Amino acid sequence: MTMENGMTYGPTLPISEEIHAMKYRTEGERFTEAMTRVADALADSKHHFNEFREVLYNMRFLPAGRVQAAMGAPRTTTPYNCFVSGTIEDSMGDIMAKAGEAAQTMRLGGGIGYDFSTLRPRGARINSLDSSSSGPLSFMKVFDAVCGTVSSAGHRRGAQMGVLRVDHPDIEAYITCKNNSTDYTNFNLSVAVTDEFMDAVKLDLDFDLVFDGRVHKTIRARPLWDKIMRSTWDWAEPGILFIDRMNQKNNLHYCETIAATNPCGEQPLPPYGACLLGSFNLVQYVEKDLLGYAFDHDKFQHDIVTVVRAMDNVVDRATYPLPRQEKEAKDKRRMGLGVTGVANALEIMGYPYGSEEAKRVFEIIMRTLRDTAYRASASLAAEKGPFPLYDEALLDSEFAQTLPGDIRDLIRAHGLRNSHLLSIAPTGTISLSADNVSSGIEPVFSHFYDRTITTFDGSKVERVEDYAYKNFGVKGRTADELSPEEHVDMLVIASKYVDSACSKTCNIGSDVTWEQFKEVYMRAYEGGASGCTTFRAAGKRFGVLNAAASEEDVPTPEQPVDDFVSESEGAACYFDPATGLRTCE
């Protein structure tokens, strides 16, 4: 918390101040000094600087942690959270080269995803060596070891996403490779599921496992689907990526193919793809009126325009780990603006999370974000020029076809400054640093939890309360009080209005049956989501996480929140069982 000109700015909770100072500020830097630094680094003019700084001061927009830590700072880090590896060619030389590029990316603070489907299956013939391949799972261990070794910028552990297509011959072994607490701990894993496979599941058909045009095995689709579901039921992995939908929806369908995502799945990216993140803090747009509380759409729209201009400038003023990542970023100028504090904002206004009224209001907010961001980007294109690879074929994407007619006309006239503008990230750390607002589009996990702090005078317990509970006395619906359908419905609404993807964990209660659980994924697919992730507290993964949490002190300023889970349970996105926070930051 910082006092300036008689006003108070920044985090007020002790834990929020500690986290923000530790992760996003240089030594001795106050909150307002850090936000002035970021605004100065990204401003187009004095007027823009003042507007953007005011937004940052009041925490109405929370740039991703990498942006806050990197822009204008003396240390060399990248403001980009999200990368995807270049295509991994099926050769030892290229596999090792990509591992080296991954190390450089993580060293500067970027998370990275990989498509391992390009590697021949286990047992396949290698003619040049007169031997057989060990398969993609063995080579994944190389990347896992690299991630575990590299200490990335800001002392965070590296973040990785591994992806394998559902039709790869090694898919059955891949599905269960993390069904323990020891293997591939520096990876999140997802299966790239095709429409063809989903059709085969629904019709109970045979399905071919193929590599390089040759059928290696034919199986029944439903048992394979059940195997994926059983692993997620017990171990919360692998996640599901609806890969064909990602490509059909993609604004750049005419010049790139998506095969993988960033570590938490909200950014489908091409080889060497990079994307910036940031979230609008919706609780800061809730204003008191004569009838209670209402959402200030005018202020929201004004801020979106200011933020799009600022975040567009990151592309040109950033440090990049690799030259090919820089070229990819500048050719397409992607960003991923999203929202956080959704549950808190809705509940403060009197709309229980997951209710029909909450869904209606949330949809209006998301539509406002989409339309205002696209208008702002088209206007920037008129002023500064469209992104270099812009083509009017962009308007043929499934997403662009959902835009209102006047925005499509504006794009035809001027192009777009940014190929993509929207995604929903898991905002665990930045949400905690903003006085513990509800994370992303997730419901409240708990209304409070107790944190043990070790001081020179001994240990003390500090209560950390949910933002809406502490400031408004609102006890929002918690994650375990929601039905699976209510979780998925919020995911589907968000997915409809973003041009990339959404990261959301659908919490599954112990009373949910096996058939109901499988229906969560079908509901997400049929509803238009680009992917789906679930977490069962009754599953085996929770036991590992809970044991890790109980064996360690609650985080202190020397121990970052997103490193709370023990080193033996690394993974690429961190889930804290005490707080419910999931983050890749």
Short mmCIF file of N, CA and C in Angstrom, two decimals, residues 442-443 479 483-491 503-509 517 520-521 524 531-536:
data_model
loop_
_atom_site.label_atom_id
_atom_site.label_comp_id
_atom_site.label_asym_id
_atom_site.label_seq_id
_atom_site.Cartn_x
_atom_site.Cartn_y
_atom_site.Cartn_z
N GLU A 442 -12.83 -18.15 -12.20
CA GLU A 442 -13.13 -19.19 -11.23
C GLU A 442 -14.06 -18.67 -10.14
N PRO A 443 -14.84 -19.57 -9.53
CA PRO A 443 -15.59 -19.19 -8.33
C PRO A 443 -14.64 -19.00 -7.16
N ALA A 479 -16.26 -23.09 -4.92
CA ALA A 479 -16.08 -24.01 -6.05
C ALA A 479 -16.75 -25.35 -5.82
N SER A 483 -22.40 -27.08 -9.21
CA SER A 483 -22.53 -28.30 -9.98
C SER A 483 -21.52 -28.27 -11.12
N PRO A 484 -21.12 -29.44 -11.64
CA PRO A 484 -20.23 -29.45 -12.81
C PRO A 484 -20.79 -28.65 -13.98
N GLU A 485 -22.11 -28.71 -14.15
CA GLU A 485 -22.74 -27.98 -15.26
C GLU A 485 -22.55 -26.48 -15.11
N GLU A 486 -22.64 -25.98 -13.88
CA GLU A 486 -22.47 -24.54 -13.66
C GLU A 486 -21.03 -24.11 -13.94
N HIS A 487 -20.07 -24.95 -13.56
CA HIS A 487 -18.67 -24.67 -13.90
C HIS A 487 -18.50 -24.57 -15.42
N VAL A 488 -19.00 -25.58 -16.12
CA VAL A 488 -18.80 -25.64 -17.58
C VAL A 488 -19.53 -24.49 -18.26
N ASP A 489 -20.70 -24.14 -17.80
CA ASP A 489 -21.45 -23.05 -18.44
C ASP A 489 -20.68 -21.74 -18.40
N MET A 490 -19.99 -21.46 -17.30
CA MET A 490 -19.19 -20.23 -17.23
C MET A 490 -18.01 -20.31 -18.19
N LEU A 491 -17.41 -21.48 -18.31
CA LEU A 491 -16.33 -21.68 -19.27
C LEU A 491 -16.81 -21.46 -20.70
N SER A 503 -8.53 -20.65 -19.64
CA SER A 503 -8.06 -21.57 -18.62
C SER A 503 -9.05 -21.54 -17.47
N LYS A 504 -9.69 -22.68 -17.21
CA LYS A 504 -10.59 -22.80 -16.07
C LYS A 504 -10.53 -24.22 -15.56
N THR A 505 -10.49 -24.37 -14.27
CA THR A 505 -10.54 -25.68 -13.64
C THR A 505 -11.95 -25.94 -13.15
N CYS A 506 -12.57 -26.97 -13.68
CA CYS A 506 -13.91 -27.34 -13.23
C CYS A 506 -13.75 -28.27 -12.02
N ASN A 507 -14.03 -27.74 -10.84
CA ASN A 507 -13.92 -28.54 -9.62
C ASN A 507 -15.05 -29.56 -9.55
N ILE A 508 -14.69 -30.79 -9.27
CA ILE A 508 -15.65 -31.90 -9.27
C ILE A 508 -15.78 -32.45 -7.86
N GLY A 509 -16.99 -32.40 -7.31
CA GLY A 509 -17.23 -32.87 -5.95
C GLY A 509 -17.24 -34.38 -5.85
N PHE A 517 -19.18 -37.12 -14.59
CA PHE A 517 -17.84 -36.56 -14.81
C PHE A 517 -17.50 -36.55 -16.30
N VAL A 520 -19.02 -33.78 -18.32
CA VAL A 520 -18.42 -32.44 -18.24
C VAL A 520 -17.66 -32.13 -19.52
N TYR A 521 -16.86 -33.09 -19.98
CA TYR A 521 -16.04 -32.87 -21.17
C TYR A 521 -16.89 -32.81 -22.43
N ALA A 524 -18.51 -29.42 -22.47
CA ALA A 524 -17.55 -28.39 -22.89
C ALA A 524 -17.34 -28.43 -24.40
N GLY A 531 -11.08 -26.30 -24.84
CA GLY A 531 -10.45 -27.31 -24.01
C GLY A 531 -11.16 -27.41 -22.68
N CYS A 532 -10.68 -28.34 -21.84
CA CYS A 532 -11.33 -28.52 -20.54
C CYS A 532 -10.34 -29.17 -19.58
N THR A 533 -10.37 -28.70 -18.33
CA THR A 533 -9.55 -29.26 -17.25
C THR A 533 -10.43 -29.43 -16.02
N THR A 534 -10.26 -30.54 -15.32
CA THR A 534 -11.03 -30.79 -14.11
C THR A 534 -10.10 -31.10 -12.95
N PHE A 535 -10.63 -30.96 -11.74
CA PHE A 535 -9.87 -31.33 -10.54
C PHE A 535 -10.84 -31.89 -9.51
N ARG A 536 -10.55 -33.12 -9.05
CA ARG A 536 -11.36 -33.76 -8.02
C ARG A 536 -10.59 -33.80 -6.72
#
